[in-house]
GROMACS .gro file of C-alpha atoms in nm:
model
  496
    1UNK     CA    1  -1.465   3.514  -3.100
    2UNK     CA    2  -1.616   3.858  -3.155
    3UNK     CA    3  -1.936   4.044  -3.086
    4UNK     CA    4  -2.277   3.968  -3.229
    5UNK     CA    5  -2.323   4.200  -3.525
    6UNK     CA    6  -2.660   4.375  -3.563
    7UNK     CA    7  -2.684   4.243  -3.915
    8UNK     CA    8  -2.639   3.884  -3.798
    9UNK     CA    9  -2.888   3.911  -3.513
   10UNK     CA   10  -3.147   4.103  -3.715
   11UNK     CA   11  -3.131   3.973  -4.073
   12UNK     CA   12  -3.009   3.617  -4.048
   13UNK     CA   13  -3.152   3.443  -3.740
   14UNK     CA   14  -3.467   3.485  -3.536
   15UNK     CA   15  -3.668   3.302  -3.274
   16UNK     CA   16  -4.018   3.321  -3.138
   17UNK     CA   17  -4.045   3.349  -2.761
   18UNK     CA   18  -4.395   3.228  -2.675
   19UNK     CA   19  -4.576   3.128  -2.360
   20UNK     CA   20  -4.424   2.805  -2.236
   21UNK     CA   21  -4.640   2.505  -2.331
   22UNK     CA   22  -4.694   2.220  -2.085
   23UNK     CA   23  -4.362   2.041  -2.053
   24UNK     CA   24  -4.334   1.695  -2.199
   25UNK     CA   25  -4.046   1.472  -2.107
   26UNK     CA   26  -3.930   1.436  -2.468
   27UNK     CA   27  -3.985   1.799  -2.565
   28UNK     CA   28  -3.698   1.983  -2.729
   29UNK     CA   29  -3.641   2.319  -2.891
   30UNK     CA   30  -3.769   2.307  -3.250
   31UNK     CA   31  -3.715   2.503  -3.570
   32UNK     CA   32  -3.981   2.741  -3.700
   33UNK     CA   33  -4.014   2.924  -4.033
   34UNK     CA   34  -3.878   3.277  -3.995
   35UNK     CA   35  -4.191   3.436  -4.141
   36UNK     CA   36  -4.369   3.344  -3.816
   37UNK     CA   37  -4.139   3.578  -3.626
   38UNK     CA   38  -4.193   3.953  -3.585
   39UNK     CA   39  -3.929   4.141  -3.387
   40UNK     CA   40  -3.996   4.422  -3.144
   41UNK     CA   41  -3.868   4.763  -3.251
   42UNK     CA   42  -3.694   4.816  -2.918
   43UNK     CA   43  -3.370   4.646  -2.825
   44UNK     CA   44  -3.189   4.675  -2.493
   45UNK     CA   45  -2.988   4.353  -2.500
   46UNK     CA   46  -2.611   4.356  -2.553
   47UNK     CA   47  -2.429   4.079  -2.739
   48UNK     CA   48  -2.243   3.975  -2.424
   49UNK     CA   49  -2.571   3.946  -2.234
   50UNK     CA   50  -2.742   3.740  -2.506
   51UNK     CA   51  -2.452   3.500  -2.536
   52UNK     CA   52  -2.406   3.449  -2.165
   53UNK     CA   53  -2.781   3.405  -2.113
   54UNK     CA   54  -2.767   3.138  -2.387
   55UNK     CA   55  -2.494   2.958  -2.192
   56UNK     CA   56  -2.710   2.969  -1.880
   57UNK     CA   57  -3.015   2.832  -2.063
   58UNK     CA   58  -2.817   2.545  -2.214
   59UNK     CA   59  -2.689   2.457  -1.868
   60UNK     CA   60  -3.011   2.480  -1.668
   61UNK     CA   61  -3.318   2.466  -1.895
   62UNK     CA   62  -3.423   2.106  -1.969
   63UNK     CA   63  -3.570   2.172  -2.314
   64UNK     CA   64  -3.268   2.372  -2.430
   65UNK     CA   65  -3.030   2.110  -2.294
   66UNK     CA   66  -3.214   1.828  -2.475
   67UNK     CA   67  -3.195   2.021  -2.802
   68UNK     CA   68  -2.822   2.077  -2.754
   69UNK     CA   69  -2.735   1.711  -2.690
   70UNK     CA   70  -2.922   1.593  -2.999
   71UNK     CA   71  -2.600   1.670  -3.190
   72UNK     CA   72  -2.322   1.428  -3.103
   73UNK     CA   73  -2.060   1.700  -3.152
   74UNK     CA   74  -2.213   2.044  -3.083
   75UNK     CA   75  -2.018   2.328  -3.244
   76UNK     CA   76  -1.978   2.704  -3.215
   77UNK     CA   77  -2.197   2.730  -3.525
   78UNK     CA   78  -2.476   2.540  -3.351
   79UNK     CA   79  -2.434   2.759  -3.045
   80UNK     CA   80  -2.449   3.063  -3.273
   81UNK     CA   81  -2.784   2.947  -3.411
   82UNK     CA   82  -2.915   2.908  -3.059
   83UNK     CA   83  -2.779   3.238  -2.927
   84UNK     CA   84  -2.914   3.433  -3.226
   85UNK     CA   85  -3.251   3.275  -3.172
   86UNK     CA   86  -3.246   3.377  -2.807
   87UNK     CA   87  -3.159   3.733  -2.918
   88UNK     CA   88  -3.453   3.752  -3.154
   89UNK     CA   89  -3.688   3.586  -2.909
   90UNK     CA   90  -3.629   3.817  -2.616
   91UNK     CA   91  -3.638   4.124  -2.843
   92UNK     CA   92  -3.973   4.015  -2.977
   93UNK     CA   93  -4.152   3.948  -2.650
   94UNK     CA   94  -3.984   4.138  -2.369
   95UNK     CA   95  -3.988   4.514  -2.399
   96UNK     CA   96  -3.744   4.565  -2.113
   97UNK     CA   97  -3.476   4.369  -1.925
   98UNK     CA   98  -3.686   4.394  -1.608
   99UNK     CA   99  -3.977   4.221  -1.782
  100UNK     CA  100  -3.746   3.944  -1.904
  101UNK     CA  101  -3.594   3.896  -1.559
  102UNK     CA  102  -3.937   3.868  -1.398
  103UNK     CA  103  -4.023   3.589  -1.643
  104UNK     CA  104  -3.698   3.408  -1.565
  105UNK     CA  105  -3.755   3.435  -1.190
  106UNK     CA  106  -4.059   3.210  -1.235
  107UNK     CA  107  -3.858   2.930  -1.392
  108UNK     CA  108  -3.854   2.599  -1.201
  109UNK     CA  109  -3.484   2.541  -1.267
  110UNK     CA  110  -3.377   2.858  -1.085
  111UNK     CA  111  -3.164   2.729  -0.795
  112UNK     CA  112  -2.912   2.939  -0.602
  113UNK     CA  113  -2.627   2.881  -0.850
  114UNK     CA  114  -2.855   2.957  -1.146
  115UNK     CA  115  -2.950   3.285  -0.975
  116UNK     CA  116  -2.583   3.382  -0.951
  117UNK     CA  117  -2.532   3.302  -1.319
  118UNK     CA  118  -2.838   3.507  -1.418
  119UNK     CA  119  -2.710   3.794  -1.207
  120UNK     CA  120  -2.379   3.775  -1.396
  121UNK     CA  121  -2.567   3.780  -1.726
  122UNK     CA  122  -2.786   4.079  -1.642
  123UNK     CA  123  -2.483   4.268  -1.512
  124UNK     CA  124  -2.359   4.264  -1.874
  125UNK     CA  125  -2.645   4.498  -1.971
  126UNK     CA  126  -2.445   4.792  -1.834
  127UNK     CA  127  -2.668   5.100  -1.792
  128UNK     CA  128  -2.981   4.896  -1.883
  129UNK     CA  129  -2.939   4.667  -1.583
  130UNK     CA  130  -3.255   4.579  -1.384
  131UNK     CA  131  -3.074   4.665  -1.060
  132UNK     CA  132  -3.365   4.573  -0.831
  133UNK     CA  133  -3.393   4.236  -1.001
  134UNK     CA  134  -3.021   4.166  -0.964
  135UNK     CA  135  -3.051   4.264  -0.596
  136UNK     CA  136  -3.323   4.001  -0.562
  137UNK     CA  137  -3.116   3.734  -0.737
  138UNK     CA  138  -2.820   3.795  -0.509
  139UNK     CA  139  -3.012   3.848  -0.185
  140UNK     CA  140  -2.991   3.483  -0.081
  141UNK     CA  141  -2.650   3.412  -0.232
  142UNK     CA  142  -2.363   3.377   0.013
  143UNK     CA  143  -2.079   3.605  -0.104
  144UNK     CA  144  -1.716   3.533  -0.045
  145UNK     CA  145  -1.564   3.779   0.208
  146UNK     CA  146  -1.326   4.020   0.028
  147UNK     CA  147  -0.957   4.011   0.118
  148UNK     CA  148  -0.844   4.274   0.368
  149UNK     CA  149  -0.757   4.599   0.197
  150UNK     CA  150  -0.909   4.486  -0.134
  151UNK     CA  151  -1.207   4.613  -0.326
  152UNK     CA  152  -1.561   4.515  -0.240
  153UNK     CA  153  -1.671   4.185  -0.385
  154UNK     CA  154  -1.490   3.879  -0.508
  155UNK     CA  155  -1.242   3.933  -0.792
  156UNK     CA  156  -1.062   3.651  -0.967
  157UNK     CA  157  -0.719   3.713  -1.125
  158UNK     CA  158  -0.681   3.699  -1.500
  159UNK     CA  159  -0.571   3.361  -1.631
  160UNK     CA  160  -0.504   3.288  -2.001
  161UNK     CA  161  -0.643   2.941  -1.943
  162UNK     CA  162  -0.991   3.083  -1.884
  163UNK     CA  163  -0.997   3.226  -2.236
  164UNK     CA  164  -0.936   2.882  -2.383
  165UNK     CA  165  -1.185   2.730  -2.143
  166UNK     CA  166  -1.466   2.962  -2.245
  167UNK     CA  167  -1.386   2.948  -2.617
  168UNK     CA  168  -1.359   2.570  -2.631
  169UNK     CA  169  -1.688   2.500  -2.456
  170UNK     CA  170  -1.999   2.707  -2.538
  171UNK     CA  171  -2.159   2.574  -2.219
  172UNK     CA  172  -1.877   2.695  -1.994
  173UNK     CA  173  -1.980   2.945  -1.724
  174UNK     CA  174  -1.781   3.176  -1.501
  175UNK     CA  175  -1.645   3.014  -1.184
  176UNK     CA  176  -1.814   3.033  -0.845
  177UNK     CA  177  -1.562   3.289  -0.725
  178UNK     CA  178  -1.712   3.553  -0.956
  179UNK     CA  179  -2.006   3.754  -0.821
  180UNK     CA  180  -2.143   4.089  -0.949
  181UNK     CA  181  -2.027   4.388  -0.746
  182UNK     CA  182  -2.236   4.702  -0.697
  183UNK     CA  183  -2.031   5.009  -0.781
  184UNK     CA  184  -2.066   5.362  -0.644
  185UNK     CA  185  -2.299   5.465  -0.926
  186UNK     CA  186  -2.550   5.203  -0.814
  187UNK     CA  187  -2.490   4.968  -1.108
  188UNK     CA  188  -2.338   4.623  -1.090
  189UNK     CA  189  -2.008   4.536  -1.256
  190UNK     CA  190  -1.786   4.236  -1.313
  191UNK     CA  191  -1.431   4.295  -1.205
  192UNK     CA  192  -1.125   4.123  -1.343
  193UNK     CA  193  -1.306   4.004  -1.657
  194UNK     CA  194  -1.190   4.252  -1.923
  195UNK     CA  195  -0.987   3.997  -2.122
  196UNK     CA  196  -1.252   3.724  -2.109
  197UNK     CA  197  -1.452   3.646  -2.425
  198UNK     CA  198  -1.808   3.642  -2.294
  199UNK     CA  199  -1.970   3.670  -2.634
  200UNK     CA  200  -1.943   3.477  -2.961
  201UNK     CA  201  -1.965   3.572  -3.326
  202UNK     CA  202  -2.211   3.377  -3.533
  203UNK     CA  203  -2.275   3.458  -3.896
  204UNK     CA  204  -2.471   3.193  -4.079
  205UNK     CA  205  -2.841   3.112  -4.042
  206UNK     CA  206  -2.995   2.774  -4.090
  207UNK     CA  207  -3.080   2.829  -4.456
  208UNK     CA  208  -3.239   2.596  -4.705
  209UNK     CA  209  -3.083   2.700  -5.037
  210UNK     CA  210  -3.105   2.470  -5.340
  211UNK     CA  211  -3.047   2.494  -5.713
  212UNK     CA  212  -3.415   2.584  -5.751
  213UNK     CA  213  -3.354   2.877  -5.513
  214UNK     CA  214  -3.081   3.014  -5.738
  215UNK     CA  215  -3.304   2.970  -6.042
  216UNK     CA  216  -3.563   3.184  -5.868
  217UNK     CA  217  -3.294   3.443  -5.786
  218UNK     CA  218  -3.199   3.445  -6.156
  219UNK     CA  219  -3.554   3.501  -6.280
  220UNK     CA  220  -3.615   3.771  -6.017
  221UNK     CA  221  -3.290   3.944  -6.115
  222UNK     CA  222  -3.370   3.928  -6.486
  223UNK     CA  223  -3.714   4.079  -6.432
  224UNK     CA  224  -3.583   4.357  -6.208
  225UNK     CA  225  -3.291   4.458  -6.431
  226UNK     CA  226  -3.464   4.433  -6.767
  227UNK     CA  227  -3.780   4.616  -6.657
  228UNK     CA  228  -3.607   4.912  -6.493
  229UNK     CA  229  -3.343   4.964  -6.763
  230UNK     CA  230  -3.605   4.936  -7.039
  231UNK     CA  231  -3.837   5.192  -6.881
  232UNK     CA  232  -3.554   5.443  -6.847
  233UNK     CA  233  -3.412   5.402  -7.197
  234UNK     CA  234  -3.488   5.770  -7.289
  235UNK     CA  235  -3.270   5.894  -7.001
  236UNK     CA  236  -2.993   5.655  -7.106
  237UNK     CA  237  -3.014   5.775  -7.466
  238UNK     CA  238  -2.970   6.139  -7.367
  239UNK     CA  239  -2.689   6.053  -7.125
  240UNK     CA  240  -2.502   5.868  -7.401
  241UNK     CA  241  -2.561   6.151  -7.650
  242UNK     CA  242  -2.422   6.402  -7.398
  243UNK     CA  243  -2.100   6.199  -7.392
  244UNK     CA  244  -2.072   6.135  -7.765
  245UNK     CA  245  -2.222   6.463  -7.897
  246UNK     CA  246  -2.184   6.725  -7.620
  247UNK     CA  247  -2.219   7.016  -7.864
  248UNK     CA  248  -2.582   6.921  -7.942
  249UNK     CA  249  -2.687   6.772  -7.610
  250UNK     CA  250  -2.569   7.002  -7.332
  251UNK     CA  251  -2.777   6.867  -7.044
  252UNK     CA  252  -3.066   6.638  -6.960
  253UNK     CA  253  -3.332   6.909  -6.930
  254UNK     CA  254  -3.261   7.045  -7.279
  255UNK     CA  255  -3.148   6.714  -7.422
  256UNK     CA  256  -3.480   6.527  -7.397
  257UNK     CA  257  -3.688   6.784  -7.591
  258UNK     CA  258  -3.400   6.834  -7.837
  259UNK     CA  259  -3.388   6.460  -7.908
  260UNK     CA  260  -3.765   6.445  -7.946
  261UNK     CA  261  -3.761   6.745  -8.181
  262UNK     CA  262  -3.498   6.590  -8.408
  263UNK     CA  263  -3.588   6.220  -8.401
  264UNK     CA  264  -3.934   6.195  -8.244
  265UNK     CA  265  -4.049   5.910  -8.021
  266UNK     CA  266  -3.826   5.670  -8.212
  267UNK     CA  267  -3.523   5.863  -8.092
  268UNK     CA  268  -3.627   5.835  -7.728
  269UNK     CA  269  -3.647   5.457  -7.766
  270UNK     CA  270  -3.310   5.404  -7.936
  271UNK     CA  271  -3.135   5.092  -7.815
  272UNK     CA  272  -3.444   4.950  -7.645
  273UNK     CA  273  -3.393   4.599  -7.781
  274UNK     CA  274  -3.025   4.551  -7.685
  275UNK     CA  275  -3.096   4.722  -7.351
  276UNK     CA  276  -3.383   4.492  -7.255
  277UNK     CA  277  -3.206   4.175  -7.372
  278UNK     CA  278  -2.865   4.269  -7.237
  279UNK     CA  279  -2.985   4.366  -6.892
  280UNK     CA  280  -3.214   4.065  -6.870
  281UNK     CA  281  -2.900   3.857  -6.903
  282UNK     CA  282  -2.713   4.084  -6.665
  283UNK     CA  283  -2.976   4.041  -6.394
  284UNK     CA  284  -2.995   3.671  -6.469
  285UNK     CA  285  -2.626   3.641  -6.387
  286UNK     CA  286  -2.539   3.910  -6.132
  287UNK     CA  287  -2.809   3.854  -5.870
  288UNK     CA  288  -2.782   3.477  -5.825
  289UNK     CA  289  -2.405   3.523  -5.857
  290UNK     CA  290  -2.404   3.773  -5.573
  291UNK     CA  291  -2.629   3.550  -5.359
  292UNK     CA  292  -2.396   3.255  -5.417
  293UNK     CA  293  -2.063   3.433  -5.370
  294UNK     CA  294  -2.176   3.624  -5.062
  295UNK     CA  295  -2.270   3.297  -4.893
  296UNK     CA  296  -1.957   3.116  -5.010
  297UNK     CA  297  -1.720   3.393  -4.900
  298UNK     CA  298  -1.905   3.436  -4.570
  299UNK     CA  299  -1.846   3.066  -4.499
  300UNK     CA  300  -1.468   3.092  -4.531
  301UNK     CA  301  -1.395   3.453  -4.439
  302UNK     CA  302  -1.427   3.570  -4.080
  303UNK     CA  303  -1.398   3.943  -4.135
  304UNK     CA  304  -1.596   4.263  -4.188
  305UNK     CA  305  -1.924   4.226  -4.371
  306UNK     CA  306  -1.845   4.504  -4.618
  307UNK     CA  307  -1.545   4.303  -4.746
  308UNK     CA  308  -1.774   4.008  -4.819
  309UNK     CA  309  -2.023   4.234  -4.998
  310UNK     CA  310  -1.760   4.408  -5.212
  311UNK     CA  311  -1.588   4.083  -5.309
  312UNK     CA  312  -1.915   3.904  -5.391
  313UNK     CA  313  -2.035   4.201  -5.595
  314UNK     CA  314  -1.710   4.215  -5.793
  315UNK     CA  315  -1.710   3.841  -5.872
  316UNK     CA  316  -2.076   3.833  -5.974
  317UNK     CA  317  -2.035   4.143  -6.189
  318UNK     CA  318  -1.731   3.998  -6.367
  319UNK     CA  319  -1.933   3.697  -6.480
  320UNK     CA  320  -2.231   3.907  -6.584
  321UNK     CA  321  -2.013   4.135  -6.798
  322UNK     CA  322  -1.918   3.849  -7.032
  323UNK     CA  323  -2.268   3.846  -7.179
  324UNK     CA  324  -2.355   4.209  -7.117
  325UNK     CA  325  -2.056   4.349  -7.309
  326UNK     CA  326  -2.190   4.273  -7.664
  327UNK     CA  327  -2.533   4.416  -7.571
  328UNK     CA  328  -2.376   4.735  -7.435
  329UNK     CA  329  -2.158   4.770  -7.746
  330UNK     CA  330  -2.461   4.738  -7.972
  331UNK     CA  331  -2.668   4.977  -7.760
  332UNK     CA  332  -2.409   5.254  -7.767
  333UNK     CA  333  -2.364   5.218  -8.143
  334UNK     CA  334  -2.740   5.234  -8.204
  335UNK     CA  335  -2.772   5.547  -7.990
  336UNK     CA  336  -2.459   5.721  -8.122
  337UNK     CA  337  -2.509   5.633  -8.492
  338UNK     CA  338  -2.872   5.534  -8.557
  339UNK     CA  339  -2.837   5.588  -8.932
  340UNK     CA  340  -2.600   5.291  -8.952
  341UNK     CA  341  -2.705   5.062  -8.671
  342UNK     CA  342  -3.082   5.111  -8.625
  343UNK     CA  343  -3.171   4.798  -8.820
  344UNK     CA  344  -3.402   4.501  -8.748
  345UNK     CA  345  -3.097   4.310  -8.620
  346UNK     CA  346  -2.832   4.557  -8.500
  347UNK     CA  347  -2.617   4.277  -8.355
  348UNK     CA  348  -2.588   4.116  -8.699
  349UNK     CA  349  -2.512   4.458  -8.849
  350UNK     CA  350  -2.219   4.511  -8.611
  351UNK     CA  351  -2.081   4.162  -8.672
  352UNK     CA  352  -2.112   4.190  -9.051
  353UNK     CA  353  -1.956   4.535  -9.073
  354UNK     CA  354  -1.695   4.526  -8.796
  355UNK     CA  355  -1.647   4.162  -8.695
  356UNK     CA  356  -1.751   3.971  -8.386
  357UNK     CA  357  -1.448   4.059  -8.176
  358UNK     CA  358  -1.526   4.431  -8.195
  359UNK     CA  359  -1.816   4.359  -7.962
  360UNK     CA  360  -1.555   4.305  -7.690
  361UNK     CA  361  -1.334   4.605  -7.770
  362UNK     CA  362  -1.471   4.782  -7.466
  363UNK     CA  363  -1.467   4.480  -7.236
  364UNK     CA  364  -1.188   4.617  -7.018
  365UNK     CA  365  -1.351   4.956  -6.949
  366UNK     CA  366  -1.694   4.790  -6.918
  367UNK     CA  367  -1.556   4.543  -6.667
  368UNK     CA  368  -1.389   4.822  -6.472
  369UNK     CA  369  -1.706   5.032  -6.477
  370UNK     CA  370  -1.937   4.749  -6.379
  371UNK     CA  371  -1.711   4.607  -6.108
  372UNK     CA  372  -1.693   4.948  -5.944
  373UNK     CA  373  -2.062   5.011  -6.007
  374UNK     CA  374  -2.174   4.665  -5.891
  375UNK     CA  375  -1.955   4.646  -5.582
  376UNK     CA  376  -2.050   4.995  -5.465
  377UNK     CA  377  -2.415   4.924  -5.546
  378UNK     CA  378  -2.434   4.614  -5.329
  379UNK     CA  379  -2.226   4.768  -5.050
  380UNK     CA  380  -2.432   5.087  -5.025
  381UNK     CA  381  -2.761   4.902  -5.060
  382UNK     CA  382  -2.659   4.653  -4.794
  383UNK     CA  383  -2.541   4.923  -4.554
  384UNK     CA  384  -2.838   5.155  -4.609
  385UNK     CA  385  -3.093   4.877  -4.562
  386UNK     CA  386  -2.922   4.768  -4.240
  387UNK     CA  387  -2.920   5.129  -4.120
  388UNK     CA  388  -3.296   5.160  -4.177
  389UNK     CA  389  -3.379   4.825  -4.019
  390UNK     CA  390  -3.165   4.909  -3.716
  391UNK     CA  391  -3.414   5.186  -3.634
  392UNK     CA  392  -3.724   4.976  -3.694
  393UNK     CA  393  -3.673   4.598  -3.739
  394UNK     CA  394  -4.050   4.551  -3.782
  395UNK     CA  395  -4.015   4.691  -4.135
  396UNK     CA  396  -3.903   4.342  -4.233
  397UNK     CA  397  -4.243   4.203  -4.146
  398UNK     CA  398  -4.430   4.267  -4.475
  399UNK     CA  399  -4.346   4.261  -4.843
  400UNK     CA  400  -4.472   4.619  -4.881
  401UNK     CA  401  -4.247   4.761  -4.609
  402UNK     CA  402  -3.948   4.569  -4.748
  403UNK     CA  403  -4.032   4.710  -5.092
  404UNK     CA  404  -4.007   5.068  -4.968
  405UNK     CA  405  -3.687   4.999  -4.776
  406UNK     CA  406  -3.538   4.840  -5.089
  407UNK     CA  407  -3.644   5.136  -5.303
  408UNK     CA  408  -3.498   5.394  -5.065
  409UNK     CA  409  -3.174   5.198  -5.022
  410UNK     CA  410  -3.155   5.159  -5.399
  411UNK     CA  411  -3.178   5.535  -5.453
  412UNK     CA  412  -2.871   5.587  -5.236
  413UNK     CA  413  -2.686   5.290  -5.385
  414UNK     CA  414  -2.754   5.396  -5.743
  415UNK     CA  415  -2.631   5.751  -5.694
  416UNK     CA  416  -2.312   5.636  -5.519
  417UNK     CA  417  -2.245   5.370  -5.784
  418UNK     CA  418  -2.286   5.613  -6.074
  419UNK     CA  419  -2.054   5.866  -5.919
  420UNK     CA  420  -1.784   5.606  -5.845
  421UNK     CA  421  -1.795   5.452  -6.194
  422UNK     CA  422  -1.832   5.771  -6.401
  423UNK     CA  423  -1.471   5.782  -6.536
  424UNK     CA  424  -1.496   5.428  -6.672
  425UNK     CA  425  -1.838   5.505  -6.823
  426UNK     CA  426  -1.700   5.811  -7.005
  427UNK     CA  427  -1.416   5.599  -7.148
  428UNK     CA  428  -1.659   5.329  -7.259
  429UNK     CA  429  -1.873   5.583  -7.444
  430UNK     CA  430  -1.565   5.712  -7.626
  431UNK     CA  431  -1.463   5.361  -7.729
  432UNK     CA  432  -1.801   5.247  -7.856
  433UNK     CA  433  -1.964   5.579  -7.950
  434UNK     CA  434  -1.671   5.746  -8.126
  435UNK     CA  435  -1.512   5.408  -8.208
  436UNK     CA  436  -1.171   5.525  -8.091
  437UNK     CA  437  -0.877   5.301  -7.997
  438UNK     CA  438  -0.820   5.270  -7.623
  439UNK     CA  439  -0.502   5.478  -7.622
  440UNK     CA  440  -0.664   5.757  -7.827
  441UNK     CA  441  -0.973   5.764  -7.605
  442UNK     CA  442  -0.758   5.784  -7.290
  443UNK     CA  443  -0.548   6.063  -7.441
  444UNK     CA  444  -0.857   6.261  -7.543
  445UNK     CA  445  -1.006   6.236  -7.193
  446UNK     CA  446  -0.671   6.335  -7.044
  447UNK     CA  447  -0.662   6.649  -7.264
  448UNK     CA  448  -1.024   6.734  -7.180
  449UNK     CA  449  -1.085   6.612  -6.824
  450UNK     CA  450  -1.417   6.796  -6.814
  451UNK     CA  451  -1.551   6.527  -7.049
  452UNK     CA  452  -1.490   6.261  -6.783
  453UNK     CA  453  -1.767   6.398  -6.564
  454UNK     CA  454  -1.987   6.523  -6.844
  455UNK     CA  455  -2.341   6.407  -6.767
  456UNK     CA  456  -2.256   6.291  -6.415
  457UNK     CA  457  -2.566   6.448  -6.258
  458UNK     CA  458  -2.789   6.295  -6.525
  459UNK     CA  459  -2.623   5.958  -6.485
  460UNK     CA  460  -2.665   5.973  -6.106
  461UNK     CA  461  -3.035   6.052  -6.149
  462UNK     CA  462  -3.069   5.770  -6.401
  463UNK     CA  463  -2.879   5.521  -6.183
  464UNK     CA  464  -3.071   5.616  -5.869
  465UNK     CA  465  -3.400   5.547  -6.046
  466UNK     CA  466  -3.274   5.227  -6.208
  467UNK     CA  467  -3.121   5.073  -5.896
  468UNK     CA  468  -3.412   5.176  -5.673
  469UNK     CA  469  -3.655   5.007  -5.908
  470UNK     CA  470  -3.421   4.715  -5.963
  471UNK     CA  471  -3.384   4.623  -5.597
  472UNK     CA  472  -3.750   4.691  -5.522
  473UNK     CA  473  -3.867   4.462  -5.806
  474UNK     CA  474  -3.605   4.203  -5.715
  475UNK     CA  475  -3.731   4.201  -5.356
  476UNK     CA  476  -4.095   4.170  -5.467
  477UNK     CA  477  -4.009   3.890  -5.709
  478UNK     CA  478  -3.819   3.700  -5.438
  479UNK     CA  479  -4.122   3.727  -5.212
  480UNK     CA  480  -4.349   3.607  -5.493
  481UNK     CA  481  -4.119   3.311  -5.565
  482UNK     CA  482  -4.087   3.232  -5.191
  483UNK     CA  483  -3.711   3.284  -5.183
  484UNK     CA  484  -3.699   3.590  -4.957
  485UNK     CA  485  -3.475   3.556  -4.648
  486UNK     CA  486  -3.776   3.470  -4.429
  487UNK     CA  487  -3.865   3.185  -4.667
  488UNK     CA  488  -3.517   3.036  -4.664
  489UNK     CA  489  -3.438   3.064  -4.294
  490UNK     CA  490  -3.559   2.841  -4.015
  491UNK     CA  491  -3.529   2.965  -3.660
  492UNK     CA  492  -3.531   2.817  -3.312
  493UNK     CA  493  -3.843   2.837  -3.098
  494UNK     CA  494  -3.677   2.916  -2.765
  495UNK     CA  495  -3.944   2.927  -2.496
  496UNK     CA  496  -3.858   3.115  -2.174
   0.00000   0.00000   0.00000
């Protein structure tokens, strides 16, 4: 059992805390679509507090208890859904712990033992404790007299059995011997509890994901990839020329007008057809692949989120490269040698003149480049988006705000991906542009290491623009197809 991660509590699960409706005997907690939930920007609630408050609610609140017993064998996953929903609910409605405590003090189930348990929960807020409220909860509770010579307040000794007890039963609460103790700084603390797991890790939302969902991911990915790569073909042409003909094309600023002067508008659009087709396939494969593998790995791997992201990105990219490799081979040939390969059907020209298998001569370097590029892309995008949403979770509320977050995160992700994959990109250009054997290309780059990072700045600028547009369009398309996270996730309506 670990702590509630911000990503899990913010992106995956949410709940609406609304005014309590009139109680009906058969009422239970119900699931709501996530798009009905808007989270407050402020957050004072620790993971330990949220989880322990969830235990208290499941023990004392009738509606929460009825929802829990609907399942014949409640699990930690089910408890995770509930606790995450509580986290989102209280963050949405209650701007401060004091406001939340005042609402709880009006609950009809609040007997003396429930007050002690609530006091224990609010003590877990550390410096954000509503001290006056905890004083009120404990004012009528009879404390156990401390042993002579001991510290103030009741302290229970550590027992390994309590760990198992709390982990095995999500409804388990701390024993009656434990009462919050006010320390010298005026805050309450729990003594003797350092080894006890008071929180729980929960990772997976209640998602409705079907084959139709993945089809929508595929179409959204194809649109995002093909559109952005096609629009930026001129930058890609100059970047490739800088790697294959550095004597003529020294940099991007001089390279664009030089290319236009020599070859006109046709030169700026070299490789448009294989680029648009190849990256349509790439997006068609890599985005639904990433969505699938990230969920599948997350189900079986209980570890850091970045490991899941990197592994899912690598697997999805590997599959996408199978179809993208021939398109990339044709594109580089058209750009590097338009006199030979700029034909109505450049793919047929390559096959007829060099053979089909030559389309996969650069598969190894392409795979290496794209695995590095794709893994870093998803990892940086994921991390940057989480970083932004951690400051203002309400940015998730509209498609427009998510679009701008996706675009900004994509700028960072694209630059980082291009820089990390530059050596493999330089090798790939040597293989397909100069048509050199792998050993010769490696030897040439080893003799002239400056060629490895030739055009890096231009490629970073190109990748930043491409990935920013790619993720932004992908996010918009998912919203249009109703497969955005809010459309797929149902959340608990936990009324306090």
